[in-house]
Amino acid sequence: MSHNRRQIYVTVAIIAVVVIATAAVILWFKPDSNDINSASTKPSVSDNENSELVTTELAAEQVVKAITTPSQSQFVTGLENLPRSLQGTQIDGEIIIDENKQLVVTEGLRRLFDYFLSALGEEEEATIFARVESYISHHTPEPAASQAVTIFNQYVAYLKALPEIEKRYGNLQLQATKSGELDLNAVAQQKQDIANLRQQYFDKPTITAFFGAEDDYDNYSIEMVRIDQDKQMSDAQKQAARQEYISRLPASATKTNIMQQANISELITRTEQMKARGATPEELYDMRRELVGAPAAERLAQVDQEDANFDQRFTQYETQKNRLLSQSVDAAQAQIQINQLEQQLFNDTERKRLDGYAALQRQQAVNNP
């Protein structure tokens, strides 16, 4: 969720506090039905006064309901009149229940909440609340439906509280980043504060389901930064430390994704190094096959051929373009010939790359004179 969206949540939170306080005052002074019924027997209050009192209280109660749930009646499935950003999209997330119709909390439930909350700014918070509650009640039996709504309310409250922690550590990280390194001590303390905040809103199973994979990625990223910032380790030692950390991760989808990312990062690094020293296509293929498998290695070899072909045509294009510009006294006529040359050498997609590719070539020439 974006920073702007979380800032909006803080503003909405303040409004919500005022509304709740107003509702509490009204309900506190509202007598129960026995008090109202007995009031008519008291000589100190007339029937007309009692009638006005009841009418005023009922009106106040309706105002509270109108403030807290102004849009709920307009939804049945929760998918009516979706905001523009959600129109034509597939609903992300899931609601899972067990054989006793109890809610099974998963990461997919959090994705479902985020899907609807992503429209904040297009829709008021109260509308999104009503939409989510309607969607849940329409698709989920009780008691799972009520359990899901409760967790949704907790999740929104958590998101509203989160920016305060981010603000607290933002300046520290900015100062550390300017110095060229990440302050890992501040990162660790920030993560601990976030963990403490989560415990205020969720039980342990919900924390694991909602944030477990995210924490695994965060811990992995922090460890990779720690290794990179270790000035006592050689490049070979750093690479060994990265691989050793990944190998110790418990088997999970997160570990699989991290391993794939690590292989891709290693693939890019080793490809650049091997090409710089003039490795043959066969040597590149063997290295890639070891890291990402034969099918991917074959596709990458094909990409290499396509890139080499494009480089060759680009070199031809640049040579002829420069000759036309240097020999022609008529700039307009020269540009016509250059446009014809582009159409001869490149397709529509490739022609869109020419300016950017030329800039990249110039930058590389400056960096590697």
mmCIF file of C-alpha atoms in Angstrom, residues 12-24:
data_model
loop_
_atom_site.group_PDB
_atom_site.id
_atom_site.type_symbol
_atom_site.label_atom_id
_atom_site.label_comp_id
_atom_site.label_asym_id
_atom_site.label_seq_id
_atom_site.Cartn_x
_atom_site.Cartn_y
_atom_site.Cartn_z
ATOM 1 C CA VAL A 12 -9.505 8.783 8.308
ATOM 2 C CA ALA A 13 -8.455 7.362 11.670
ATOM 3 C CA ILE A 14 -8.791 10.788 13.283
ATOM 4 C CA ILE A 15 -12.247 11.200 11.777
ATOM 5 C CA ALA A 16 -13.186 7.713 12.954
ATOM 6 C CA VAL A 17 -12.169 8.551 16.521
ATOM 7 C CA VAL A 18 -14.437 11.608 16.509
ATOM 8 C CA VAL A 19 -17.333 9.593 15.099
ATOM 9 C CA ILE A 20 -16.889 6.790 17.616
ATOM 10 C CA ALA A 21 -16.658 9.271 20.471
ATOM 11 C CA THR A 22 -19.857 10.974 19.311
ATOM 12 C CA ALA A 23 -21.628 7.640 19.062
ATOM 13 C CA ALA A 24 -20.422 6.651 22.522
#
